[in-house]
């Protein structure tokens, strides 16, 4: 945080080094929240089936809640990166503080809402009578960590905007280690059961938020940026984030609709679908790492007024996305005999899974382009267009998905509909990228 990094000279090799320098550490930090859930599941699983079932319900609610607010990271990254490109680090950090204050406010509101509706949510999610008490315990305690997680999202956006993805990686690794140790100590050492797991996660989340705050506060003091809440800045941050919230909610709605349709196809298909969604999410982390690099780099180029540089690095990132998607798709096909037995030993589930898995694999190059262009346009601050494009995509996908059971289609047809969704996203994003209307320069959009 000492000075704004200089823009590299044009050239594919220069761009490659910059993209990889941001994308590789970003991938590590992206898996933090899934690792938290995995660690909690492994530890709680030994307490008994009802406890694990309760954790599953609570974790699904918490993960959905956090993912809805991912715009805190995206919007902050783009806004901070623009100011870095313009050479004004003081304004960049001030912008980041506005994002952190917004995260804290939203986090407090979410805690109140979640505590008030916890019992209803657990019931609505269909938790059994034996699992519901454990789900409620975990949910109410873990809700106290949500403000920390939202602050972590915003602070991560600040550092990404400052072209630093290594610090989030270190914090994520430290947070995962602390979470595991605290869970083991409180669940088994202190004998707190599932409540100990929740408290361990909450403590780890607040520790991560504290580390981020120390880093950001030091940078603010170094560059003379105010730490006090600025109502006007917070409102502006909220307004800039609103289109990304619409985009995120539309995407979540599409994925939830896909799961609902899979459930109507029967137990075998929904079981296979859950395996596919888990794999799709893992692949998305890899591709999203390039998109995060795009958010950081594109914002900085446009802040510096370099539209040609932004175009060039954007094209290079699309090539990376396409190539990475092709490699990941090929890996899925080649390694399927190795990983499928890890998920299921049911021949019926495997039979439903295999053809749909091939559809998923073939669609990965499309996904690579989509994720990267999404990151490029987020970095450009083109949130309103992204919101409209995602609503159009949802309008195309919804009837296609709903027709699958009506026409007697199975899981493979559902994943063809999901591929259609990605194709629509790719077309809408490519049209915008080629138009050049996203190339708005300056410290603010």
Coordinates of C-alpha atoms in Angstrom, one line a residue, residues 1-3 80 88-97 100 158-159 162 164 167 210-227:
X1 CA 0.0 0.0 0.0
X2 CA 2.9 2.4 -0.5
X3 CA 2.4 3.5 -4.1
X80 CA -10.8 1.0 -5.6
X88 CA -5.0 8.5 -5.9
X89 CA -4.4 5.9 -3.3
X90 CA -5.9 8.1 -0.6
X91 CA -9.2 8.1 -2.4
X92 CA -8.9 4.4 -3.2
X93 CA -8.6 3.5 0.5
X94 CA -11.4 5.9 1.4
X95 CA -13.6 4.2 -1.1
X96 CA -12.6 0.9 0.4
X97 CA -13.6 2.1 3.9
X100 CA -16.4 -1.9 4.8
X158 CA -10.2 -3.4 -1.2
X159 CA -7.0 -5.4 -1.4
X162 CA -5.1 -2.4 -4.7
X164 CA -3.1 -7.5 -3.8
X167 CA -2.9 -11.1 1.5
X210 CA -9.7 -8.2 12.5
X211 CA -6.6 -9.0 10.4
X212 CA -8.1 -7.3 7.3
X213 CA -9.0 -4.2 9.4
X214 CA -5.5 -4.0 10.7
X215 CA -4.1 -4.1 7.1
X216 CA -6.6 -1.5 5.8
X217 CA -6.3 0.8 8.8
X218 CA -2.5 0.8 8.4
X219 CA -2.9 1.7 4.7
X220 CA -5.4 4.5 5.6
X221 CA -3.1 6.0 8.1
X222 CA -0.1 5.8 5.8
X223 CA -2.0 7.7 3.0
X224 CA -4.0 10.1 5.2
X225 CA -7.4 8.5 4.4
X226 CA -10.2 9.0 6.9
X227 CA -11.5 6.0 8.8

